[in-house]
XYZ file of C-alpha atoms in Angstrom:
634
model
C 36.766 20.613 4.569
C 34.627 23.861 4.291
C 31.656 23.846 7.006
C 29.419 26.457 6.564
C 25.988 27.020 8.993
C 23.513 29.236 8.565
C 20.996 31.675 11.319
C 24.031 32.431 13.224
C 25.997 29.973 12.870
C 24.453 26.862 14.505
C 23.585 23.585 13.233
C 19.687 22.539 12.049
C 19.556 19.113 13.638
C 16.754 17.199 12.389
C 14.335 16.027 14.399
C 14.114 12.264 13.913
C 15.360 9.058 13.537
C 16.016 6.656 10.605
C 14.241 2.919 10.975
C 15.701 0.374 13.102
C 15.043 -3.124 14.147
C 16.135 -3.449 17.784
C 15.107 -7.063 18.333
C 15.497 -10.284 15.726
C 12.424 -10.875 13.981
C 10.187 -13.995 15.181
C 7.806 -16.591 14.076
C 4.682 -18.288 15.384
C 1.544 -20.396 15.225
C -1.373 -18.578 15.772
C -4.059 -21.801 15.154
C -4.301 -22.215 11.317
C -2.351 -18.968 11.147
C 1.655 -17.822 10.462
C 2.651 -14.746 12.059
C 6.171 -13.194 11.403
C 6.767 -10.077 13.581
C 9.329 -7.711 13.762
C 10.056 -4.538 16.405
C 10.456 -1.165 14.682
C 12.097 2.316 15.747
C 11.523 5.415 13.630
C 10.783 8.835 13.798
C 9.118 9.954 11.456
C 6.380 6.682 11.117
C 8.120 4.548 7.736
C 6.824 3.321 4.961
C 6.565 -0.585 5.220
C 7.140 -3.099 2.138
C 6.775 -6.801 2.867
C 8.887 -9.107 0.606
C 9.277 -12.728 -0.314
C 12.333 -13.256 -2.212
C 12.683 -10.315 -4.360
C 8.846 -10.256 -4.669
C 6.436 -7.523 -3.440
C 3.816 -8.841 -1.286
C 0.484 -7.785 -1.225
C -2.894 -7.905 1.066
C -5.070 -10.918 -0.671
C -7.503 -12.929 1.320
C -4.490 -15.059 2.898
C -2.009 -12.309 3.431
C -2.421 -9.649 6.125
C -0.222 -7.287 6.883
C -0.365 -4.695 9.970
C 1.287 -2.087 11.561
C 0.680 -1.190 15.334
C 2.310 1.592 17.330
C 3.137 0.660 20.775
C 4.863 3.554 21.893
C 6.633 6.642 21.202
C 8.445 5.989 17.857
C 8.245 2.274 18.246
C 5.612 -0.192 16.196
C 5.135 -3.829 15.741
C 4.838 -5.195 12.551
C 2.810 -7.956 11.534
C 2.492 -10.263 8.250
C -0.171 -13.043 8.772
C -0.488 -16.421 6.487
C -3.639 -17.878 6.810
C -3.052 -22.048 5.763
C 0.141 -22.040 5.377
C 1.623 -24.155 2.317
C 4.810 -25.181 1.262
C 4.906 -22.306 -1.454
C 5.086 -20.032 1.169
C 8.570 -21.193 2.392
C 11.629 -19.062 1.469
C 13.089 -15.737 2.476
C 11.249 -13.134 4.054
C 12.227 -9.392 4.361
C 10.259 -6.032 6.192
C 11.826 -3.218 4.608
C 11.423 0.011 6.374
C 11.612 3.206 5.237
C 11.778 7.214 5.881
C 13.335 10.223 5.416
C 16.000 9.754 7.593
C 17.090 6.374 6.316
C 15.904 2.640 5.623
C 16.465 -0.381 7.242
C 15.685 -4.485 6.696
C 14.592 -7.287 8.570
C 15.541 -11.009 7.528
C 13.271 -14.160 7.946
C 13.458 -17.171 6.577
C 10.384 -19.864 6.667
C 11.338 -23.434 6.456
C 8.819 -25.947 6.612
C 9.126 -29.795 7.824
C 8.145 -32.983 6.706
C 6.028 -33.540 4.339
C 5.857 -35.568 0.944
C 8.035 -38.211 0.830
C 11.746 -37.612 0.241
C 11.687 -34.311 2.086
C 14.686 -33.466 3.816
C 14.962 -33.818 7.734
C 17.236 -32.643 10.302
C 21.276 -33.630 11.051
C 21.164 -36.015 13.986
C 24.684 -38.012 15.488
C 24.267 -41.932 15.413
C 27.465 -42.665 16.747
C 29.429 -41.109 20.171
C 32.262 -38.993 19.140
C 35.706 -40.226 19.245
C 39.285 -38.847 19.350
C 41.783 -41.487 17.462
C 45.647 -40.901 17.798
C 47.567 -42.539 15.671
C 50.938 -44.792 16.581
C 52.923 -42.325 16.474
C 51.365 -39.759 18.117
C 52.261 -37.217 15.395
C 48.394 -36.808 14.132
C 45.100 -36.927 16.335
C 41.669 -37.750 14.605
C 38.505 -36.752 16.092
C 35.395 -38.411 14.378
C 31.968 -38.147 14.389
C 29.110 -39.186 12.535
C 25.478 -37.952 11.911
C 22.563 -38.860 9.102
C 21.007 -35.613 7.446
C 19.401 -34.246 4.363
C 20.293 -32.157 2.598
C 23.986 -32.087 3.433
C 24.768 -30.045 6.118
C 27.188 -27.696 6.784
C 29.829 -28.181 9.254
C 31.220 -26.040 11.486
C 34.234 -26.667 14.442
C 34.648 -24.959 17.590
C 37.134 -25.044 20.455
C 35.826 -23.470 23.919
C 33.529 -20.333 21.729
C 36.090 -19.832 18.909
C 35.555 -21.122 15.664
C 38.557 -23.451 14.662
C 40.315 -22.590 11.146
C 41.882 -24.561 8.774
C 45.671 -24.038 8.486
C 48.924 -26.205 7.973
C 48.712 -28.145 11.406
C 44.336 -28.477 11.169
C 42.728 -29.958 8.389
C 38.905 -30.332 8.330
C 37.369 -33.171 5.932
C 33.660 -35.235 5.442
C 33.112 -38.479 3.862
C 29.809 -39.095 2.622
C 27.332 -41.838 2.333
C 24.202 -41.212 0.689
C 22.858 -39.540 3.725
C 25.304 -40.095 6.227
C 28.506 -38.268 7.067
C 31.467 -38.751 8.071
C 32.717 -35.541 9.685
C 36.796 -35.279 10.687
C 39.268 -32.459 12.046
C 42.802 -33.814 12.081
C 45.590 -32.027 14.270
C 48.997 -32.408 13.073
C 51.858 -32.644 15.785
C 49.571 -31.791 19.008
C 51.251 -29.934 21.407
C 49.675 -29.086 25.047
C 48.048 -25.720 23.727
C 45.480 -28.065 21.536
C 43.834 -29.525 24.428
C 40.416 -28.189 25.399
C 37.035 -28.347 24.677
C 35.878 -29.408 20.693
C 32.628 -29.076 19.244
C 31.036 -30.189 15.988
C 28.322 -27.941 14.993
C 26.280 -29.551 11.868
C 23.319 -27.208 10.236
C 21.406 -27.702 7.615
C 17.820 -25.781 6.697
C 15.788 -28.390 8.842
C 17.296 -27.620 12.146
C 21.186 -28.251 13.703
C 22.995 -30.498 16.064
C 25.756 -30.696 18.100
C 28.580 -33.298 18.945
C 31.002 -32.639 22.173
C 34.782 -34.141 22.434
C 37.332 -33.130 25.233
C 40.781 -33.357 24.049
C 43.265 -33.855 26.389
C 47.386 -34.012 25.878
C 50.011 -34.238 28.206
C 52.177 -31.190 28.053
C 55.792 -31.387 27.173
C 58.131 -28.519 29.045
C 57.365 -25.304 27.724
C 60.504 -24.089 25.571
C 61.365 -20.749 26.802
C 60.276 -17.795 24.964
C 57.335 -15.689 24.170
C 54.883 -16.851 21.076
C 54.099 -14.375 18.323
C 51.663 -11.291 19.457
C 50.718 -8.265 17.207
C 51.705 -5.171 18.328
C 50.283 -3.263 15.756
C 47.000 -4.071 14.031
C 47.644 -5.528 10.199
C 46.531 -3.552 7.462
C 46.404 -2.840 4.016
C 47.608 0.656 2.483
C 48.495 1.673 -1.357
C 50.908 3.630 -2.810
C 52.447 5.370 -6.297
C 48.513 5.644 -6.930
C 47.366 2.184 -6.775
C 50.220 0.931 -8.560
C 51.758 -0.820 -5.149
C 49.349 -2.710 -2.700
C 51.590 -3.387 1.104
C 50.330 -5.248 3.697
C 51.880 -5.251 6.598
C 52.123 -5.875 10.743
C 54.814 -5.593 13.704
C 55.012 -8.501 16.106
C 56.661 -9.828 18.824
C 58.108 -12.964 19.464
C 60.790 -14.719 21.375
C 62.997 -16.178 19.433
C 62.507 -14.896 16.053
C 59.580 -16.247 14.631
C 59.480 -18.025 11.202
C 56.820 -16.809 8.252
C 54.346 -18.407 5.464
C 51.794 -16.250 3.320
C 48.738 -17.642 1.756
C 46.681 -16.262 -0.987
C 43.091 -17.996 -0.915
C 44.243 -20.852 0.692
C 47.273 -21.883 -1.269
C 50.695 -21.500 -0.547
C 52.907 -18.274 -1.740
C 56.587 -17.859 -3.503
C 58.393 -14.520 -3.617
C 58.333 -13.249 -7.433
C 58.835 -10.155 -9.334
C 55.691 -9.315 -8.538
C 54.854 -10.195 -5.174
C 57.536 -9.847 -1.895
C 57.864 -10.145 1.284
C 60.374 -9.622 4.028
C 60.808 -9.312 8.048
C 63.030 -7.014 9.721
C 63.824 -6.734 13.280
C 62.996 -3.466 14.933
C 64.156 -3.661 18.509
C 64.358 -6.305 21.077
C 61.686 -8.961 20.199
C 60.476 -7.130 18.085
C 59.562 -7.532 14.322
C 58.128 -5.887 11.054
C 56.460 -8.367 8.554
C 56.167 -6.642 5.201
C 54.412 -7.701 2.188
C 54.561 -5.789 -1.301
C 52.307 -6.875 -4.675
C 53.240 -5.032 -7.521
C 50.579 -3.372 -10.635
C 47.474 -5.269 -8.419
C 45.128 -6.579 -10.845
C 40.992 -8.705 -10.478
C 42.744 -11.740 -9.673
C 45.252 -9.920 -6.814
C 41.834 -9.788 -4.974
C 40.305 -12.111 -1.867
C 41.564 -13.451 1.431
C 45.890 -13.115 2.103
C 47.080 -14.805 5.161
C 50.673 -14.847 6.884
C 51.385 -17.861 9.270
C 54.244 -16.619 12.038
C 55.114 -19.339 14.373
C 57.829 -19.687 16.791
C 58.371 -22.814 18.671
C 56.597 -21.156 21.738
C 53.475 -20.948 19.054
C 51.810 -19.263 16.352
C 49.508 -16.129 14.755
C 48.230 -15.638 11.847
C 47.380 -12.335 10.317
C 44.454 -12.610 7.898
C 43.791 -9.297 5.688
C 41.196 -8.773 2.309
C 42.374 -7.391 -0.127
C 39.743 -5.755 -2.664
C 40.749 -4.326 -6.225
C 38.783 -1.792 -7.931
C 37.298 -2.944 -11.202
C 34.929 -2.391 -13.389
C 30.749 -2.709 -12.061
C 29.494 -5.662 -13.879
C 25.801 -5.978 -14.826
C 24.516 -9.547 -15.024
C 21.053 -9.195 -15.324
C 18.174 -7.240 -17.153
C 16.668 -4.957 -15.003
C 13.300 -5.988 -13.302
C 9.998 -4.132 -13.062
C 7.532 -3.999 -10.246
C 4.392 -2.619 -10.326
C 2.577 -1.574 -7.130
C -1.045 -1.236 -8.354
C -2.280 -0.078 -5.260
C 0.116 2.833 -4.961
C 0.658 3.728 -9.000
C 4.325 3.042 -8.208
C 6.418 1.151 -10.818
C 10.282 0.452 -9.092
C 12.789 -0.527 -12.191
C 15.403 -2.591 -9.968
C 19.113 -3.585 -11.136
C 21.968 -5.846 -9.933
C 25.370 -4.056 -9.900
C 28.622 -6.349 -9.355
C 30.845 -3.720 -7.775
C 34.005 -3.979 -5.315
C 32.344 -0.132 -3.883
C 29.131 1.207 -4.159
C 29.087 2.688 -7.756
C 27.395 5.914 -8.942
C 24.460 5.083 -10.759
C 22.688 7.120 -13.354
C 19.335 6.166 -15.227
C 18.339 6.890 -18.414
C 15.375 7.284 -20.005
C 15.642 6.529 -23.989
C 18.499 9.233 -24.403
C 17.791 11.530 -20.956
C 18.956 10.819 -17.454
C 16.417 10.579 -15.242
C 16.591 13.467 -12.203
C 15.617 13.080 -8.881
C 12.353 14.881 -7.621
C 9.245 14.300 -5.730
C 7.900 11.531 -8.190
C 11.501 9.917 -9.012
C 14.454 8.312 -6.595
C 17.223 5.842 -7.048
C 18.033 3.662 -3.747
C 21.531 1.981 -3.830
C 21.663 -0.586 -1.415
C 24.294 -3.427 -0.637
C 22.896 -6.598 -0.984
C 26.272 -8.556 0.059
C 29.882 -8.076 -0.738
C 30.643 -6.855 -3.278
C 26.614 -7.088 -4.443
C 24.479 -3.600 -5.132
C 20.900 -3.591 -5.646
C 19.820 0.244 -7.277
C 16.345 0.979 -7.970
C 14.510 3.598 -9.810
C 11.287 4.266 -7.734
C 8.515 6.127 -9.691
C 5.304 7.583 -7.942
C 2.325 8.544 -9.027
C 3.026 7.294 -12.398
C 1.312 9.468 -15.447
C 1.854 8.214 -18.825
C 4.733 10.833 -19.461
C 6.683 7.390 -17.826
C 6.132 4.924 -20.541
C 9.055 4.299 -22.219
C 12.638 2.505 -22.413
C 15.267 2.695 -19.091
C 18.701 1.847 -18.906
C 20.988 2.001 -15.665
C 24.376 3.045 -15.984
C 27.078 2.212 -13.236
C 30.404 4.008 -12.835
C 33.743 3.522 -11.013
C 37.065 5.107 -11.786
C 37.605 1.725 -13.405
C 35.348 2.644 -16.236
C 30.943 1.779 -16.499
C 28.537 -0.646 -17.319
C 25.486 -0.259 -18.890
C 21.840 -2.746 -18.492
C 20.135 -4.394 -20.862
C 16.994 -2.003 -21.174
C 13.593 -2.690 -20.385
C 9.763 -0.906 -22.093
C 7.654 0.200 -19.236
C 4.497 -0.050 -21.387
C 1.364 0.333 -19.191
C 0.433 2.656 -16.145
C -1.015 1.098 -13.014
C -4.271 3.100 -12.623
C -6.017 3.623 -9.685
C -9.882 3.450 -9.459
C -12.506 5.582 -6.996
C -14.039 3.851 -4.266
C -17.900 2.643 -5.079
C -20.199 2.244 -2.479
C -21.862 -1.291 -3.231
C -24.850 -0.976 0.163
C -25.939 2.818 0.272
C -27.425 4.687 3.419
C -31.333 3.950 4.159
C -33.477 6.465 5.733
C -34.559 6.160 10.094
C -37.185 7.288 11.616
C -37.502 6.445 15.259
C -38.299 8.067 18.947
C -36.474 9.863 20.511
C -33.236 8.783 22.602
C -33.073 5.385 20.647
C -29.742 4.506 19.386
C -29.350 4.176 15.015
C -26.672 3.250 13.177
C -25.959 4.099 9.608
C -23.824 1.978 7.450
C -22.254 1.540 4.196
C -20.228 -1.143 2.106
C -17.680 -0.866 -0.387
C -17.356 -3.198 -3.444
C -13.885 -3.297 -2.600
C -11.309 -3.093 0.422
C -8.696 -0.663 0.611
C -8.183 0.788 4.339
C -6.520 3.937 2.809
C -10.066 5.010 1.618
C -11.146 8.613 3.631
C -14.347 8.321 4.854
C -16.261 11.824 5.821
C -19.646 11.901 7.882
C -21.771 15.060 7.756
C -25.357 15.933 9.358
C -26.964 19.104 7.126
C -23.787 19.738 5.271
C -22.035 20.114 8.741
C -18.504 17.649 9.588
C -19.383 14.590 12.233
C -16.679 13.437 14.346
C -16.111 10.752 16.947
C -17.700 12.187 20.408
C -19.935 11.326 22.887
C -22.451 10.649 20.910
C -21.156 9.848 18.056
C -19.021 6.954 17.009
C -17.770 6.517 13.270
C -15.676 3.039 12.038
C -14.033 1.814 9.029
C -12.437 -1.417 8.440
C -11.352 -0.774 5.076
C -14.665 -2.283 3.576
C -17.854 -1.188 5.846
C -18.382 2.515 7.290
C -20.525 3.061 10.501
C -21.447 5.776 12.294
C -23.340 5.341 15.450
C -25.567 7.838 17.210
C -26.394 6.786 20.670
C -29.142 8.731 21.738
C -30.370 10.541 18.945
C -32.007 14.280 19.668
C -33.601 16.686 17.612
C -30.146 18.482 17.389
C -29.011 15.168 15.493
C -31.639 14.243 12.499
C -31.648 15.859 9.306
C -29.967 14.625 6.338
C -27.153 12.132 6.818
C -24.573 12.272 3.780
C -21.349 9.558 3.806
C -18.670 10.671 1.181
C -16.088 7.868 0.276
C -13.171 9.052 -1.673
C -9.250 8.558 -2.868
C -6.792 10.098 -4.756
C -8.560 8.154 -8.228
C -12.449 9.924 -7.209
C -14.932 9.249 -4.567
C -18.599 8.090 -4.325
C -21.425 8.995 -1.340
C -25.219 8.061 -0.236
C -27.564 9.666 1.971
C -30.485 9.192 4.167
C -32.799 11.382 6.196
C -32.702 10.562 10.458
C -36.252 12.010 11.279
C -38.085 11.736 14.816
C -41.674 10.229 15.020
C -43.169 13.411 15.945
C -41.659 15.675 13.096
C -42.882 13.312 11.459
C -46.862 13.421 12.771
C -46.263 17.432 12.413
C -45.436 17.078 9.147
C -48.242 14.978 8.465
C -50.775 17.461 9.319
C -49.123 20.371 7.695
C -49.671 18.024 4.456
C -53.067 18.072 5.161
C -53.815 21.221 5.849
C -52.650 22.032 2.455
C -54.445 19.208 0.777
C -57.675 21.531 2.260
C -56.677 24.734 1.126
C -56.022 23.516 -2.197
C -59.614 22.061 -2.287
C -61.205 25.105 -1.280
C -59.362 27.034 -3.932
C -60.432 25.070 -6.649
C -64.112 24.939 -5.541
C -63.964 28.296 -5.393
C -62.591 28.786 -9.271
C -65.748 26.324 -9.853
C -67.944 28.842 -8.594
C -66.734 31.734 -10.217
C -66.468 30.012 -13.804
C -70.135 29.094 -13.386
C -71.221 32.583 -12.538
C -69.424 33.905 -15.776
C -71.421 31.111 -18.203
C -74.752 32.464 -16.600
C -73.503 36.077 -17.442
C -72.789 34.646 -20.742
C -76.168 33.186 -21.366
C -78.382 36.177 -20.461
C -76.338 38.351 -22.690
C -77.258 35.875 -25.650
C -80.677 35.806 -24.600
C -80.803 39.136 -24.849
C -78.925 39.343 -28.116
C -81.787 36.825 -29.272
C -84.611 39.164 -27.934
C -83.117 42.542 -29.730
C -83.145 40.418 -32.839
C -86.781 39.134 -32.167
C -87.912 42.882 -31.738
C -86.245 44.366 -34.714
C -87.887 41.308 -37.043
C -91.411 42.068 -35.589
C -91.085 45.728 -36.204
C -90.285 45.160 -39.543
C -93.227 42.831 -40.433
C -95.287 45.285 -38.575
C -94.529 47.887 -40.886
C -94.574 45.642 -43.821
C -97.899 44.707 -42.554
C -99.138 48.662 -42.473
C -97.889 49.634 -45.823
C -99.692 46.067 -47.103
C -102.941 47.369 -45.117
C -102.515 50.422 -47.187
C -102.238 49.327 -50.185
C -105.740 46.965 -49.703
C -107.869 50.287 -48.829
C -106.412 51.389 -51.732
C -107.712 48.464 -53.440
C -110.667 47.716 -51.328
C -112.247 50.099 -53.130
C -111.100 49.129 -56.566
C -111.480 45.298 -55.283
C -113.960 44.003 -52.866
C -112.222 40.466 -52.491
C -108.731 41.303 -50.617
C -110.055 41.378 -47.228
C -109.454 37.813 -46.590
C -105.509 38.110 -47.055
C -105.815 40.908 -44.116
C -107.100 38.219 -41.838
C -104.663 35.780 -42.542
C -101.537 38.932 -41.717
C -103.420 40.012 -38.826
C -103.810 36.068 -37.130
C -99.963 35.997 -38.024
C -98.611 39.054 -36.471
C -100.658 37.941 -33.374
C -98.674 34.866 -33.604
C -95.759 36.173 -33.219
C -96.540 38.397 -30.467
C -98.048 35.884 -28.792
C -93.777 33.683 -28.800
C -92.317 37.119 -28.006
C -94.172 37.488 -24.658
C -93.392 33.294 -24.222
C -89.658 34.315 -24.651
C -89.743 37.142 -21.969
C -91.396 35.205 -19.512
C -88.367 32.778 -19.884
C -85.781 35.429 -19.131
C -87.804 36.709 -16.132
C -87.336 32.869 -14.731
C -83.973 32.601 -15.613
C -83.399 35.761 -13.620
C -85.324 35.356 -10.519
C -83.536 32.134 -10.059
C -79.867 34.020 -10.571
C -81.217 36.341 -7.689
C -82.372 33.492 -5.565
C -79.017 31.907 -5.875
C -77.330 35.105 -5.010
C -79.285 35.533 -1.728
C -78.716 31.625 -0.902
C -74.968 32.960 -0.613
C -75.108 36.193 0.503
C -76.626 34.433 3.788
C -73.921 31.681 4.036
């Protein structure tokens, strides 16, 4: 092994811890509500994932789900049930999860009574007994108990679980719902006295039955019973090809030995051995060889060495590589909330495979939006997920999962992911409304959001500027309604008031103006004052568009005048050259001087409207002037 370390040659140790659940999760009542909690340790803070089952659960109006710190790298976590029902029963799990590792906590909800038929808890109906029989050669102890479903049964003697074996043999007889429950002890010897109790469990609750066993020792024989000296283990050689298990006891006298496989009873073949040599004084080497292991070589082997002073029995698993089975079709879970789709797979595999997965003909690589998460379910049992984030539409398509071994692979069934979860922008359903108040008063400004999602960034500002929680300032969110409180508001503090509600899908934001009384007043009167000057202004216009049409008017008067004078001259001089022409004829023609009457009495006619016309432009003038004056003096 190769280390090499970089910036002079010491270790980067990151700082931080993966998740860990230091105390067993718990459940209570909390009036008509469940609460399952669970202590967490992690550095830095995890992602949390509630599930029931295999299913993702999710906030809903019944379903709450919190997480609180309560110290330095420690949190509680919380999931509420409000009204519990039976459909709520089942297997919980908190998975948490950083960079530094994952970790799960187990719960599981059982509810009593009930409709009828429901199960109920084991419960004994009889006092135990211990029943030898004639000989002496067999010793019975019975008990009976009434439960549904069937329970399980479990034997202990003092704190140790008691196994089944060639001198202890465990059975239950059953009746409808009540059990018969027996452990049988061939040949009892002083060594089985002590101490015997029946544990029964089933998913309603447990019970327990006590019997005290006691036998009259014959003389010890003289000797030591089997003890290991060296732990039993399991090693392979010629490459697989030859699986040994073996351990070194010692025993006084020699000790006689029996191997089981699963249970039931093994014979020396050409393919399985065994043999026991002596390697000193007392002591012995037990040796075991299976030849070309193969699926079936696999599960529990156990030898049985007994001397007359007593017995051991070394137990050892053996576990053959083969090829990782897929059962299932993969599953798909979409997480809405977080546009994260997780493609999950079952993997039957002796060791953790490697897993690859493919996308139509590509393999998928790891990177800030992708990650596969192998993690052991059970025995034997994988569970590997693809994880996408942030999913775009590049990640529609067809995945497969393929799992290796040195055994050979395994490929899934393949599943379409077909639709994107999308996101959507906040909306603000209640907007800001506008405050005016005196000063000093408290106000508080709120808005509401058509939906609830606590992971929504709310930002306050006052004239464009950032508010923050202070002294006189306090801002809230509880995922649905935004406040911000102003405790004694100041000039310094009204203006315009601007809440902007967004997420990584968009955002949405109101506004209001905070205004004191008196701005208010003085803005008032500035109004007015304008309202005046306007006025002025356009009497003012009025005045000077009137003295322009009188300007107008004398001009055409005057116009009318010049036209007035030019017509009279010419009928004047029409008039003398007529007048001449009648001397001319007066003396020719006595009779013409009535027509210079008539032309005289005309002309003075129109003299007489000329001088009428003048004497109206003289009037319209002197009152001009008179107007004029009537100003000057204002």
């Amino acid at each position: 092994i190769n280390l090499n370390f970089e910036d002079g040659g010491t270790p980067k140790i990151p700082d931080g811890k993966p998740p860990r659940f230091p105390k067993k999760p718990t459940i209570h009542q909390d009036g008509d509500i469940l609460v399952m909690e669970c202590m967490l340790e992690a550095n830095p803070v995890p992602e949390i994932i509630w599930y029931q089952g295999t299913k993702v659960i999710l906030d809903t109006s019944r379903i709450r789900m919190v997480k609180k710190a309560t110290g330095k790298d420690t949190y509680l976590l919380r999931l509420e049930i409000s009204n519990p029902t039976k459909q709520d029963g089942g297997n919980y799990r908190c998975n948490a999860c950083n960079s530094f590792g994952e970790s799960n906590a187990n719960i599981a909800l059982n509810f009593q009574g009930g409709d009828e038929g429901a199960g109920f808890a084991p419960s004994f109906i009889e006092k135990p007994k211990i029943i030898p029989n004639e000989t002496g050669t067999l010793i019975t102890m019975r008990c009976k108990c009434t439960a549904k479903p069937k329970p399980v049964v479990t034997w202990y003697k003092g704190t140790k679980a008691v196994q089944e074996s060639s001198k202890i043999k465990m059975r239950m007889i059953e009746h409808e719902d009540t059990y018969e429950i027996l452990l049988e002890i061939q040949d009892p010897i002083g060594p089985d006295s002590g101490t015997y109790r029946c544990h029964v469990q089933n998913e309603y609750g447990e019970s327990n039955a006590n019997l005290n066993l006691n036998i009259e020792a014959e003389p010890e024989p003289e000797g030591d019973p089997p003890t290991f000296v060296e732990k039993p283990r399991i090693r392979s050689e010629q490459s697989g090809k030859l699986v040994i298990m073996e351990c070194t006891v010692s025993a006084n006298p020699k000790p006689d030995i029996v191997w089981y496989h699963e249970g039931k009873l093994l014979t020396q073949s050409t393919k399985i051995s065994w043999k026991m040599e002596e390697k000193g004084k007392d002591l012995y080497y037990i040796r075991l060889e299976l030849k070309d292991p193969g699926k079936m070589d696999s599960g529990l082997y156990k030898c049985n060495i007994k001397n007359p002073s007593g017995e051991l029995n070394a137990n050892l698993t053996l576990n053959i590589e083969i090829v990782p089975v897929i059962k299932e079709i993969p599953k798909v879970i979409t997480i809405t909330k977080k546009k994260t789709i997780v493609i999950e797979c079952r993997v039957m595999s002796v060791f953790e495979p490697k897993c690859i997965w493919m996308k139509e003909n590509t393999a998928v690589k790891e990177d800030s939006r992708h990650s596969v998460r192998i993690e052991e379910l059970k025995e034997g049992e994988y569970s590997v997920k693809l994880e996408m984030s942030n999913c775009t539409i590049e990640d529609k398509g067809t995945y497969k999962l393929i799992a290796k071994n040195e055994k050979g692979e395994a490929q899934s069934q393949t599943v379409t992911i077909t639709e994107i979860p999308t996101g959507t922008a906040p909306v603000i359903k209640e907007k800001l409304k506008s405050v005016t108040l005196t000063e000093s008063k408290e106000v508080e400004f709120r808005v509401t959001l058509s939906t609830t999602d606590k992971t929504t960034k709310i930002t306050w500002t006052r004239n464009s500027q950032t508010l923050t929680n202070n002294k006189d300032v306090s801002l809230s969110f509880d995922g649905q309604v935004a406040k911000m409180t102003i405790s004694k508001v100041t000039k310094e503090l009204t203006g315009t008031i601007k809440v902007i509600v967004a997420n990584e899908f968009g955002q949405d934001e109101s506004t209001a103006e905070l205004v004191l009384e008196e701005q208010e007043e003085k803005k008032k009167k500035v109004e007015e004052k304008k309202k005046v000057e306007e006025k002025k202004k356009v009497e003012e216009k009025k005045k000077e568009e009137k003295k322009e049409e009188v300007k107008e008017t004398k001009v055409e008067e005057l116009k009318v005048t010049e036209r007035r004078k030019s017509s009279i001259t010419q009928k004047e001089e029409i008039v003398k050259i007529q007048e001449a022409k009648r001397k001319s004829s007066k003396a020719e023609n006595g009779p013409e001087e009535v027509v210079e009457t008539k032309v005289e009495q005309k002309s003075k006619v129109e003299k007489k409207e000329e001088i009428v016309q003048k004497k109206k432009v003289l009037k319209t003038e002197a009152k001009d002037a008179k107007k004029n004056g009537v100003a000057k003096k204002k």
